[in-house]
mmCIF file of C-alpha atoms in Angstrom:
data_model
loop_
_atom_site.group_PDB
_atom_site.id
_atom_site.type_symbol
_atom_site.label_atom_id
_atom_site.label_comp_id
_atom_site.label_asym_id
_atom_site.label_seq_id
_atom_site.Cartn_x
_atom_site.Cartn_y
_atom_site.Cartn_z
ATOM 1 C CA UNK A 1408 -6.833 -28.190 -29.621
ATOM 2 C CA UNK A 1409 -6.580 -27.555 -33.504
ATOM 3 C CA UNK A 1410 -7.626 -24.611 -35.205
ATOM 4 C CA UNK A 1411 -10.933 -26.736 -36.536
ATOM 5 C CA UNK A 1412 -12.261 -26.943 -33.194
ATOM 6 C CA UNK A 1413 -10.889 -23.413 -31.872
ATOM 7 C CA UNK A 1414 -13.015 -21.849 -34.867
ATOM 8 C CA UNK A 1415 -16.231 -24.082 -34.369
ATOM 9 C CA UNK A 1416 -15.893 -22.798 -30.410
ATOM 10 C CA UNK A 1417 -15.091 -19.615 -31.822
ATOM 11 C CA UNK A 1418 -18.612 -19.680 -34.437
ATOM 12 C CA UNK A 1419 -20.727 -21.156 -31.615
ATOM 13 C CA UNK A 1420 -19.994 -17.786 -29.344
ATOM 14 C CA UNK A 1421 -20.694 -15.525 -32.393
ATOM 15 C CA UNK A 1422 -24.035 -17.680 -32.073
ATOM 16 C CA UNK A 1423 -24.249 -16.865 -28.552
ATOM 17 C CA UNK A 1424 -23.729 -13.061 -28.555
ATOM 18 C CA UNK A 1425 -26.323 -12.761 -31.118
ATOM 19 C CA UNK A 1426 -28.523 -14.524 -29.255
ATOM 20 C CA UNK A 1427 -27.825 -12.437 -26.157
ATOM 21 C CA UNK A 1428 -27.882 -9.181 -27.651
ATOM 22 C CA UNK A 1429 -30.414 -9.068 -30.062
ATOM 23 C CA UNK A 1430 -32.628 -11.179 -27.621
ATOM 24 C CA UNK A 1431 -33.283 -8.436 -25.811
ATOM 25 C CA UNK A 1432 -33.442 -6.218 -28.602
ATOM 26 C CA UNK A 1433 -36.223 -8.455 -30.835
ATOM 27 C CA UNK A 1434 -38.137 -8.645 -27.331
ATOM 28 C CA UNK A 1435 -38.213 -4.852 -27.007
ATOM 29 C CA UNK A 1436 -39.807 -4.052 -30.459
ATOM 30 C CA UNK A 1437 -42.118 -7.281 -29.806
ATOM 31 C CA UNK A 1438 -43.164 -5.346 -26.526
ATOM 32 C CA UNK A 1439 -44.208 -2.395 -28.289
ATOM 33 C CA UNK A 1440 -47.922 -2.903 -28.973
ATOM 34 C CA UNK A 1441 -47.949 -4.431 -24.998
ATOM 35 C CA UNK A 1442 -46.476 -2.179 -22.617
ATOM 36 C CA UNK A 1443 -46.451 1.111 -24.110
ATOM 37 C CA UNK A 1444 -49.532 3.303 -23.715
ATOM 38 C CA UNK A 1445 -48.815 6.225 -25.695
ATOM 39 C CA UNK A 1446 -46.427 7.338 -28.056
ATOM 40 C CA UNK A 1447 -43.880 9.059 -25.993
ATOM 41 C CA UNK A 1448 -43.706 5.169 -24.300
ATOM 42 C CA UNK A 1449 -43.315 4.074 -27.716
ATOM 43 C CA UNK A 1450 -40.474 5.985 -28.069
ATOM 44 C CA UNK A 1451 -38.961 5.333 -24.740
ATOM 45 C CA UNK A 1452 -38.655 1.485 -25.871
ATOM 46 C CA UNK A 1453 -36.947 2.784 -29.324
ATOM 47 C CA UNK A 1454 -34.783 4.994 -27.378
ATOM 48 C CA UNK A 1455 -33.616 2.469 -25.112
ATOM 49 C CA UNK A 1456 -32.230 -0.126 -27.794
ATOM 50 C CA UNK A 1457 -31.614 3.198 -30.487
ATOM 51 C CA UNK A 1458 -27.984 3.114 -30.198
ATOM 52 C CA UNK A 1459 -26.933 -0.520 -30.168
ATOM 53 C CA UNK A 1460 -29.824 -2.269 -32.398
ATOM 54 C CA UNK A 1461 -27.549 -1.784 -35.371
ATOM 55 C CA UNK A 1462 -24.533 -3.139 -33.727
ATOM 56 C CA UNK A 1463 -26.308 -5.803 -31.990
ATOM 57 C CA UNK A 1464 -26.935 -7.554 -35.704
ATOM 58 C CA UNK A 1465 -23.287 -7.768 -36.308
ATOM 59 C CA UNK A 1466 -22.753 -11.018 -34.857
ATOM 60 C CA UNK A 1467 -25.197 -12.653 -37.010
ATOM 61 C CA UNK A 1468 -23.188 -11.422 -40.235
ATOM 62 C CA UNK A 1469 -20.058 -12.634 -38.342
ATOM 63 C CA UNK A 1470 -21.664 -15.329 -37.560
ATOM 64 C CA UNK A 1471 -22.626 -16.517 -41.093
ATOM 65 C CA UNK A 1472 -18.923 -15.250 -42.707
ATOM 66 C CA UNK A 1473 -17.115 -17.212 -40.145
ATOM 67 C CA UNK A 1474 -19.200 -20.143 -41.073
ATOM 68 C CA UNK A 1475 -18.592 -19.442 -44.607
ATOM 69 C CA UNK A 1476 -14.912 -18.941 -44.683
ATOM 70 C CA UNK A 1477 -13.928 -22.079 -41.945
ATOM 71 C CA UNK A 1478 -16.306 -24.090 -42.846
ATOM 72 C CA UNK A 1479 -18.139 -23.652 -46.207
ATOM 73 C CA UNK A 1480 -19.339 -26.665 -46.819
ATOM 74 C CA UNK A 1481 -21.568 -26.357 -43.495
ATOM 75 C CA UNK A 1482 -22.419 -22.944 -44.721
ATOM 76 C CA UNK A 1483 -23.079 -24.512 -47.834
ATOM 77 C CA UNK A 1484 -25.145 -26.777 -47.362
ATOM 78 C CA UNK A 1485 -27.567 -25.414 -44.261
ATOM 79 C CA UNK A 1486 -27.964 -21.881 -45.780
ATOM 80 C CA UNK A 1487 -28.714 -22.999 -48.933
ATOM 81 C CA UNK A 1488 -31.287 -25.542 -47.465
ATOM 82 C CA UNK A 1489 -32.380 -22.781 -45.199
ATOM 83 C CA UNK A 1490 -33.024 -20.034 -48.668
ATOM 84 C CA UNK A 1491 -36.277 -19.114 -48.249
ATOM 85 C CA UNK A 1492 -35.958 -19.006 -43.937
ATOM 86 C CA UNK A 1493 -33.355 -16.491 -44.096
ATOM 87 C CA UNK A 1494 -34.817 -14.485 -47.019
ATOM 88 C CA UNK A 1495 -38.104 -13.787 -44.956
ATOM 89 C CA UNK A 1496 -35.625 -12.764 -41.675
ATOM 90 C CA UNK A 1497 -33.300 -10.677 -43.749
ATOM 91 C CA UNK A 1498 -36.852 -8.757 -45.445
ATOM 92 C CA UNK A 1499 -38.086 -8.218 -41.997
ATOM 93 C CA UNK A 1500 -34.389 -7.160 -40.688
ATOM 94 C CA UNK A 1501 -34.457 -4.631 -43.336
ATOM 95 C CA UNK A 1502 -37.770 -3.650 -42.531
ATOM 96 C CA UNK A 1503 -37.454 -3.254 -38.942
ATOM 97 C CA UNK A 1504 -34.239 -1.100 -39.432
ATOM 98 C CA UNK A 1505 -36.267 1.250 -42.013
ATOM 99 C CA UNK A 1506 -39.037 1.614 -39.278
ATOM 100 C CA UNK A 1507 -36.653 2.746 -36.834
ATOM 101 C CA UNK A 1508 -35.533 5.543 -38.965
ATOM 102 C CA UNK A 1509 -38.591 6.402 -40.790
ATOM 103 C CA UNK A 1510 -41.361 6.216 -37.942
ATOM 104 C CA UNK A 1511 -40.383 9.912 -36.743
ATOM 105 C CA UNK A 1512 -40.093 11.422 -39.856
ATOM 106 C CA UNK A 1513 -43.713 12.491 -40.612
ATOM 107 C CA UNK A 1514 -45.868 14.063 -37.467
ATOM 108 C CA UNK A 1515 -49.025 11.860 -38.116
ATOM 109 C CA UNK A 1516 -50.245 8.987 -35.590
ATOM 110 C CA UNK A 1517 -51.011 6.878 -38.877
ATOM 111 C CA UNK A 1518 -47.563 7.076 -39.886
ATOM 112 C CA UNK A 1519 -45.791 5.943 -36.622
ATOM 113 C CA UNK A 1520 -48.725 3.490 -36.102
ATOM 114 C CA UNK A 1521 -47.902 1.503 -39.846
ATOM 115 C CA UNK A 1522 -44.090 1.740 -39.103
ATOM 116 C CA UNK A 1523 -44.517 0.439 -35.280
ATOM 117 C CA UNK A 1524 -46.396 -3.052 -37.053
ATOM 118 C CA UNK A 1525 -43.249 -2.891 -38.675
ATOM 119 C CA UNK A 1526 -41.222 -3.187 -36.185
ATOM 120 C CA UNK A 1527 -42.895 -5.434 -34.367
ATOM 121 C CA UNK A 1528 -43.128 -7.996 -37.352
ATOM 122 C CA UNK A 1529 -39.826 -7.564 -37.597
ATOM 123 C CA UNK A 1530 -38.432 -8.745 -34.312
ATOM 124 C CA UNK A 1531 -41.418 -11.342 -33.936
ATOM 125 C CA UNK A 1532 -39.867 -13.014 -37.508
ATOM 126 C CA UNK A 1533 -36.291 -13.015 -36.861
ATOM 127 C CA UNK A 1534 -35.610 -14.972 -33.668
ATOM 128 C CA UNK A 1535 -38.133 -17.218 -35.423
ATOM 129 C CA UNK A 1536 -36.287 -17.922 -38.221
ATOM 130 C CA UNK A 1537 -32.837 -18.173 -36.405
ATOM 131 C CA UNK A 1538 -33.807 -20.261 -33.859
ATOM 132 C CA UNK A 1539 -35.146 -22.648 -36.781
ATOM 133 C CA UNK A 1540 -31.621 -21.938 -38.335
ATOM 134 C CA UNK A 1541 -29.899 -23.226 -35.000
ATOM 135 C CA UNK A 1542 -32.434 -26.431 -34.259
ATOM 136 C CA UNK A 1543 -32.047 -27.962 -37.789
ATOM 137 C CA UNK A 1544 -27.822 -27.338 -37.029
ATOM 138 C CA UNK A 1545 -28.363 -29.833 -33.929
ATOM 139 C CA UNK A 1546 -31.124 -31.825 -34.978
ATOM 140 C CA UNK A 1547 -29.961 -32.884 -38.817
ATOM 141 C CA UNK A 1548 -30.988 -32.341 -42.239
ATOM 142 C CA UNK A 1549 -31.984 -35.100 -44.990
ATOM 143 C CA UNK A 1550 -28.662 -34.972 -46.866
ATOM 144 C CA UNK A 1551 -27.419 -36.721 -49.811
ATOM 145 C CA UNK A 1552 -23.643 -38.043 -50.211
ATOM 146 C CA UNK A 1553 -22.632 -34.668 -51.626
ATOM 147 C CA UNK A 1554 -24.495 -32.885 -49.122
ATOM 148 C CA UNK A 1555 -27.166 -32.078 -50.680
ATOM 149 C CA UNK A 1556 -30.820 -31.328 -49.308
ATOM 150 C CA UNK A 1557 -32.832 -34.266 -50.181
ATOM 151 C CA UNK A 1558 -36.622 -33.471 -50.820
ATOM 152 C CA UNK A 1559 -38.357 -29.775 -50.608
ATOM 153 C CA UNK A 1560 -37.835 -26.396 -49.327
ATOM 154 C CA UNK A 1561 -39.664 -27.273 -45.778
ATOM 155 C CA UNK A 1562 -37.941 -30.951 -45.466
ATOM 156 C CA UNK A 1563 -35.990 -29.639 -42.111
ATOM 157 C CA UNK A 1564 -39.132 -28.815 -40.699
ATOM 158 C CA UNK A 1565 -40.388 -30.843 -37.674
ATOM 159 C CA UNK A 1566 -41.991 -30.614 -34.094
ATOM 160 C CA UNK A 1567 -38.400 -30.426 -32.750
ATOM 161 C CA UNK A 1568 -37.233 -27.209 -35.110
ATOM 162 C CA UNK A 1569 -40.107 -25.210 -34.836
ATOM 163 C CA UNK A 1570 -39.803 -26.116 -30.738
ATOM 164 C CA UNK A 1571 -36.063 -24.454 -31.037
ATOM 165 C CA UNK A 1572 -37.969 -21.664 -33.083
ATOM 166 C CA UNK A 1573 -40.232 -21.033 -30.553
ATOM 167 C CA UNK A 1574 -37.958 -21.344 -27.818
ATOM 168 C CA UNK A 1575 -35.620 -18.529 -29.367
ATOM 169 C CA UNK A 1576 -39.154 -15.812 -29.689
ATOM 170 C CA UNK A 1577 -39.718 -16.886 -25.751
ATOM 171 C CA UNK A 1578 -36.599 -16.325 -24.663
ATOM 172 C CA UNK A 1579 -36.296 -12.848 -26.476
ATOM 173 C CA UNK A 1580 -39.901 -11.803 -25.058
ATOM 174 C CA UNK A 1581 -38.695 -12.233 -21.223
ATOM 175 C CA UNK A 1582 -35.108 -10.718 -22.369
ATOM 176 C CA UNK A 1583 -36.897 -7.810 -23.849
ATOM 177 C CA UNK A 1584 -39.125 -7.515 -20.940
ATOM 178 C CA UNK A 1585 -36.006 -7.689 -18.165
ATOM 179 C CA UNK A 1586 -34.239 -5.326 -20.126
ATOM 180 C CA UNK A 1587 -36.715 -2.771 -20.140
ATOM 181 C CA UNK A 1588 -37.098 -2.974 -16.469
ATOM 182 C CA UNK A 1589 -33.349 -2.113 -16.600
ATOM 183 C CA UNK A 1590 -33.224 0.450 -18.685
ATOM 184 C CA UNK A 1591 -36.188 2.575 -18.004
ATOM 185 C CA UNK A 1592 -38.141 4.445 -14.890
ATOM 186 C CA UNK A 1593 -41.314 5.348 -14.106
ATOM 187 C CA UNK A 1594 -44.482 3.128 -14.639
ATOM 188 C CA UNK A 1595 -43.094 1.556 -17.942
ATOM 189 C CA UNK A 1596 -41.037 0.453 -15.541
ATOM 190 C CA UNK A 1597 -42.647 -1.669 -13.107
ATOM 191 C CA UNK A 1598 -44.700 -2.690 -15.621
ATOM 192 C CA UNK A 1599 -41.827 -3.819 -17.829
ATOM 193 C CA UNK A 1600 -40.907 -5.475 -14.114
ATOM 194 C CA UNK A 1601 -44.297 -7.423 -13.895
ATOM 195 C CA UNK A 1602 -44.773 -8.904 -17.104
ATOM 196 C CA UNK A 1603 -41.166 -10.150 -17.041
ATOM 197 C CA UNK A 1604 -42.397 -11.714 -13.815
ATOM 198 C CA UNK A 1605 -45.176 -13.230 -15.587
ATOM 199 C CA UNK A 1606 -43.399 -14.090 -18.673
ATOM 200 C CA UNK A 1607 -40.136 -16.130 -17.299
ATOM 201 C CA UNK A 1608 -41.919 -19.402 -16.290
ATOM 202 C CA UNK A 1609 -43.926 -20.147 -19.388
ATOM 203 C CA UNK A 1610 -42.023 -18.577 -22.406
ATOM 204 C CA UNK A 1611 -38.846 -20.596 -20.623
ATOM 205 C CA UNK A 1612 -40.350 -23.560 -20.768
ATOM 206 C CA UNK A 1613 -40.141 -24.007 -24.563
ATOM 207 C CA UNK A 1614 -36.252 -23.947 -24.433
ATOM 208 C CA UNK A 1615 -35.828 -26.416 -21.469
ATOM 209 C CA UNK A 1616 -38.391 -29.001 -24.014
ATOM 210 C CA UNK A 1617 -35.638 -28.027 -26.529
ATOM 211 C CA UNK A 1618 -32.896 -28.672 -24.846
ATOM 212 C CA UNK A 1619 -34.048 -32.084 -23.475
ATOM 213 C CA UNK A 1620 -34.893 -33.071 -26.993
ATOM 214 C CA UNK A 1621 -31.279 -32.325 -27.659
ATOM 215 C CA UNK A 1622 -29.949 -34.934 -24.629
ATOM 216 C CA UNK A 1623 -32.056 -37.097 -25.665
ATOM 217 C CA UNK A 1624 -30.703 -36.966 -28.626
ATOM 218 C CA UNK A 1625 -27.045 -36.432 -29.068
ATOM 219 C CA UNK A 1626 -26.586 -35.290 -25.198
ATOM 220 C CA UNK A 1627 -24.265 -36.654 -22.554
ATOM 221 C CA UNK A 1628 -23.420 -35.901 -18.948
ATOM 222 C CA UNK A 1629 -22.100 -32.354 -19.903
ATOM 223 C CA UNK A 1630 -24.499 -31.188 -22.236
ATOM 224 C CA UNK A 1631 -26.977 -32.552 -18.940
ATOM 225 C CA UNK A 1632 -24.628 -30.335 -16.586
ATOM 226 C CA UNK A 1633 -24.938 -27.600 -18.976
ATOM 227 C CA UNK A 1634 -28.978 -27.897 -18.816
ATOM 228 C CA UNK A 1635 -28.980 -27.571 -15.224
ATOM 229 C CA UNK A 1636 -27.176 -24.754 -14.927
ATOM 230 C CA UNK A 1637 -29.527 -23.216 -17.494
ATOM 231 C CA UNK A 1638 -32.439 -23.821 -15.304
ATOM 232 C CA UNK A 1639 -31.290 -22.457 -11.825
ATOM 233 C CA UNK A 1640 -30.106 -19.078 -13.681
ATOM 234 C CA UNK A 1641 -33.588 -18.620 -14.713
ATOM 235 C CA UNK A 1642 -34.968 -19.547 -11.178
ATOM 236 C CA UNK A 1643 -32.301 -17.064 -10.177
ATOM 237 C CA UNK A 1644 -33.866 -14.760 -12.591
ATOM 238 C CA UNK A 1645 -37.113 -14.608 -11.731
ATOM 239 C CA UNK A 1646 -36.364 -14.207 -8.138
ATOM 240 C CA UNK A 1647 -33.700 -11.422 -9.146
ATOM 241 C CA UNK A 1648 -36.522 -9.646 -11.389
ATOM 242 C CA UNK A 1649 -39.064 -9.891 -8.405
ATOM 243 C CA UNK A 1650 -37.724 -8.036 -5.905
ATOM 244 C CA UNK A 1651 -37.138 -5.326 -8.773
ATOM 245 C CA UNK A 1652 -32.726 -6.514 -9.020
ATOM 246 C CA UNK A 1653 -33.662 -6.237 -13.053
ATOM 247 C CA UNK A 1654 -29.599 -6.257 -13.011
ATOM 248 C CA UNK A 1655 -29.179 -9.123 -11.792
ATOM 249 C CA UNK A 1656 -31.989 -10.788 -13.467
ATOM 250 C CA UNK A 1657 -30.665 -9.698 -16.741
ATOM 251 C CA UNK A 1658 -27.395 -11.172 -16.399
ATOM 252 C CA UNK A 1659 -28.995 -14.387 -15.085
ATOM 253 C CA UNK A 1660 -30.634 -14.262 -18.562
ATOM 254 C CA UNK A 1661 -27.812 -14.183 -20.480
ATOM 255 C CA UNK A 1662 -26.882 -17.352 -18.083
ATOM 256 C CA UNK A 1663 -29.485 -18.812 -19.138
ATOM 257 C CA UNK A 1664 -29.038 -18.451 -22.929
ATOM 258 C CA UNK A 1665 -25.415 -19.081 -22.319
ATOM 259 C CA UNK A 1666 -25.603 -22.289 -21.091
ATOM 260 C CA UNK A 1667 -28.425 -22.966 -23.483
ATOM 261 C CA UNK A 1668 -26.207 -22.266 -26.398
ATOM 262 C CA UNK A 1669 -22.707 -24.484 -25.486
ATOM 263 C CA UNK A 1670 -25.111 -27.569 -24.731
ATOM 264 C CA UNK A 1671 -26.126 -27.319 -27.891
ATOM 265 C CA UNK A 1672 -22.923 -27.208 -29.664
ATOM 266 C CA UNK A 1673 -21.307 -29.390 -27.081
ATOM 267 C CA UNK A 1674 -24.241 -31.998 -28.084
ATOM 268 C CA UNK A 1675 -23.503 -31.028 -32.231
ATOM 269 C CA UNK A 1676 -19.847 -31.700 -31.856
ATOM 270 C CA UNK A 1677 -17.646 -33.057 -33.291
ATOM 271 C CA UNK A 1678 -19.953 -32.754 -35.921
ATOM 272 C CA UNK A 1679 -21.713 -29.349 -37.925
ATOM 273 C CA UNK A 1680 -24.621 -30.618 -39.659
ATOM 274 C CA UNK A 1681 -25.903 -34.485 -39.239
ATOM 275 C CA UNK A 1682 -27.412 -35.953 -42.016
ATOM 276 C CA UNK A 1683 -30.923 -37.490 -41.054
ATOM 277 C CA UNK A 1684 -30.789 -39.892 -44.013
ATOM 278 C CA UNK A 1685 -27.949 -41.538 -43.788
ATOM 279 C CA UNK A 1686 -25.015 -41.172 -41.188
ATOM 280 C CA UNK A 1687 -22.621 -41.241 -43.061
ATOM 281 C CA UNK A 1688 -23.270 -38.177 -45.094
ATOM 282 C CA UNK A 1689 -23.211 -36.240 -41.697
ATOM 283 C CA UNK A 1690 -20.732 -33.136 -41.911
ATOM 284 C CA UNK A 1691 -18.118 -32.949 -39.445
ATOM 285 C CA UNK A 1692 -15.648 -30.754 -38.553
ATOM 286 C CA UNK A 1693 -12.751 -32.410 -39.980
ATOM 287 C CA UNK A 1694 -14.353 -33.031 -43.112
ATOM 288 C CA UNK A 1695 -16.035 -29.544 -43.644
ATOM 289 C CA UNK A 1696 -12.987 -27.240 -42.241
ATOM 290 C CA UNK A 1697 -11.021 -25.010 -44.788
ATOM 291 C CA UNK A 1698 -6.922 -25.406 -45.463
ATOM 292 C CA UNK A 1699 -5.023 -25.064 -42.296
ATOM 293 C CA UNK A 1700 -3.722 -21.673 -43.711
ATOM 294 C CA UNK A 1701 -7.004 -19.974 -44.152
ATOM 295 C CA UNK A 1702 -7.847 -20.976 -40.493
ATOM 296 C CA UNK A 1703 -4.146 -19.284 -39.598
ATOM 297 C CA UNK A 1704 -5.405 -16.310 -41.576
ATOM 298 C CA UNK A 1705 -8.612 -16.196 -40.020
ATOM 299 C CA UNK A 1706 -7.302 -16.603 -36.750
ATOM 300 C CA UNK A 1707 -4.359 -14.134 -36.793
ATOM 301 C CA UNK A 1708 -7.054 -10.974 -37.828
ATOM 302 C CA UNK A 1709 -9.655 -12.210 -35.373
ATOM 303 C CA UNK A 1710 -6.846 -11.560 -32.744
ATOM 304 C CA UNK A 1711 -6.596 -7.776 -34.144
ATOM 305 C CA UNK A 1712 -9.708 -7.359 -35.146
ATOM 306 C CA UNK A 1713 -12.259 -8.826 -32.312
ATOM 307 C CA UNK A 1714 -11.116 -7.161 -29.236
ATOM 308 C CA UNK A 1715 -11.461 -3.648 -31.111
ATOM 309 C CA UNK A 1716 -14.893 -4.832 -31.721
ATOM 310 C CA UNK A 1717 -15.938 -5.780 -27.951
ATOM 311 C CA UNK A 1718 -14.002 -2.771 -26.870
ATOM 312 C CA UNK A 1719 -16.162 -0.031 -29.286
ATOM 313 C CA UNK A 1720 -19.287 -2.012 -28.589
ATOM 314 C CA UNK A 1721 -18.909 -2.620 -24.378
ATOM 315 C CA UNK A 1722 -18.134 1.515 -24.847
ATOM 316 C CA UNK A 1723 -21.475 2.040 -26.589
ATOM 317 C CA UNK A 1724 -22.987 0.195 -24.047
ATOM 318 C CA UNK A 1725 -21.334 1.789 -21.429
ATOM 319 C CA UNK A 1726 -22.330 5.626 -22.549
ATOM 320 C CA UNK A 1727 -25.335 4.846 -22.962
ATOM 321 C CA UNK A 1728 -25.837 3.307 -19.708
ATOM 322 C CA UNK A 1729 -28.140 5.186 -17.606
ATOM 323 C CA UNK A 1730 -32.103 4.592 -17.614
ATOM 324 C CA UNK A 1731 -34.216 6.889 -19.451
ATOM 325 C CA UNK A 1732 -38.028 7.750 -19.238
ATOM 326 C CA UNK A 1733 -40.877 9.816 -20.434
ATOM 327 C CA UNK A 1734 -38.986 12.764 -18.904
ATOM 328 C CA UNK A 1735 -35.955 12.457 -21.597
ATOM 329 C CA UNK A 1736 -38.261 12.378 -24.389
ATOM 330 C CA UNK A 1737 -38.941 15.842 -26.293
ATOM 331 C CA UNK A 1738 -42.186 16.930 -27.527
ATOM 332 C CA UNK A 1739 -43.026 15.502 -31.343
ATOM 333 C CA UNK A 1740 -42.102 18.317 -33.726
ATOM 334 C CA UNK A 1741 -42.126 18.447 -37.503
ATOM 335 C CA UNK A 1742 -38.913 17.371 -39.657
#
């Protein structure tokens, strides 16, 4: 295997653990306004993703750098198609990262009202915009010879990428909703527990109409494999999340997204971005990958530098571990 394909494998799980771990996280502050009935509820859900949110949007600025140092012209040319897409998620990252901080800070039910739209606007925006992000990186962009966009700021848009974008939202609402049921007690709960009950079989079903837009595209009998075992992990899900195993049902989740995610880049490769106009302008991994020693580089600190990563983050997740409820949560007092 050469280092072109080790780093595209190596970008395409980046992909993947944001998608995982934010999933969740997006779905929890889009869960706000639903499940919680009171404040102290309100701040049960920001408790329960408080002290990995931050760390959770790591990947996607991994993500993007390894992109942009292995393979800039693929970075190139779908960020820079994608401008205005990624400036409206980064405002609403940056917005939903204020809230969290801010919505404490001033004993008024106004104030933590204003800042809670915040935060959910800004985890209903951003699996929006990266699942858009991810669909037009399957599906194609109109490119020139040089790579170029050809034609406006919204020419990637189509029934197929807004389908991915909407299948990344659904996903996060039932990840969201399972993960609450893991992480808290009490009636928030089982309720968490019942709406992810509710929730699996429809907001699902936009991903499996993705992903069989994608074999009939580009797919092939693995990519096919891959789909199937995306669908019996969320059966097993929402049999797991039933009978209240929100464990189990989580992890079948991130089976579900898992498999989800290599079909798609098994179906993109050996390519990066194809070129809807024309073939031949379609960027591939041979033609898009940096020198052979900046992949060595790359490749030599990624060995150093990712396990300390996965080590400090499984660590955070591991402290933090234990459900909480409106029993942990002190009474609101003035900063």
């Amino acid at each position: 295997m050469t280092l072109e394909t080790i780093w595209f494998c190596v970008i395409a799980l980046f992909w993947l653990g944001y998608l995982f771990l934010e999933g969740f996280d997006f779905g929890v502050g889009m869960l706000m306004p639903v499940l919680a009935k009171d404040n102290t509820e309100r701040r049960v859900m920001v408790n329960t993703i408080g002290p990995v949110w931050d760390g959770n949007e790591v990947w996607l600025i991994v993500a993007g750098g390894a992109m942009f140092a292995a393979f800039p012209g693929w970075y190139a040319s779908l960020f820079s198609a994608a401008y205005l897409p990624l400036l409206v998620v980064l405002l609403a990252l940056i917005g939903r990262g204020v809230a969290f901080e801010y919505r404490g800070k001033v004993d008024s039910d106004r104030w933590r009202r204003n800042w809670d739209r915040v935060i959910g606007i800004g985890s209903w925006i951003p699996p929006f915009g990266v699942g858009l992000l991810l669909a037009t990186t399957v599906l194609g962009l109109p490119l020139d010879a040089d790579g170029n966009r050809v034609g406006g700021p919204f020419a990637a848009l189509s029934f197929e990428t807004l389908l991915g974008a909407i299948a990344v939202v659904g996903f996060s609402l039932v990840h969201g909703a399972a993960f609450l049921a893991l992480k808290t007690e009490g009636d928030l709960r089982h309720r968490a527990r019942k709406l992810a009950t509710r929730l699996l079989p429809v907001a699902l079903l936009p991903l499996l109409a993705f992903l069989i837009v994608v074999q009939l595209r580009s797919g092939d009998l693995w990519t096919l494999l891959l789909i199937g075992i995306a669908v019996i992990a969320a059966v097993l899900a929402w049999f797991r999340i039933r009978v209240g195993r929100e464990g189990q049902a989580f992890a079948a989740l991130g089976g579900v997204i898992g498999a989800a995610a290599v079909a798609i880049f098994v179906a993109l490769y050996p390519n990066v971005l194809p070129s809807t106009v024309d073939p031949a302008n379609t960027l591939t991994i041979a033609g898009e990958a940096s020198s052979p020693y900046t992949l060595t580089v790359m490749t030599w600190v990624a060995l150093f530098g990712a396990p300390a990563v996965l080590i400090y983050q499984g660590w955070t997740y591991w402290v933090f571990r234990k459900r909480i409820g409106t029993r942990h949560i002190p009474p609101v007092h003035a900063p």
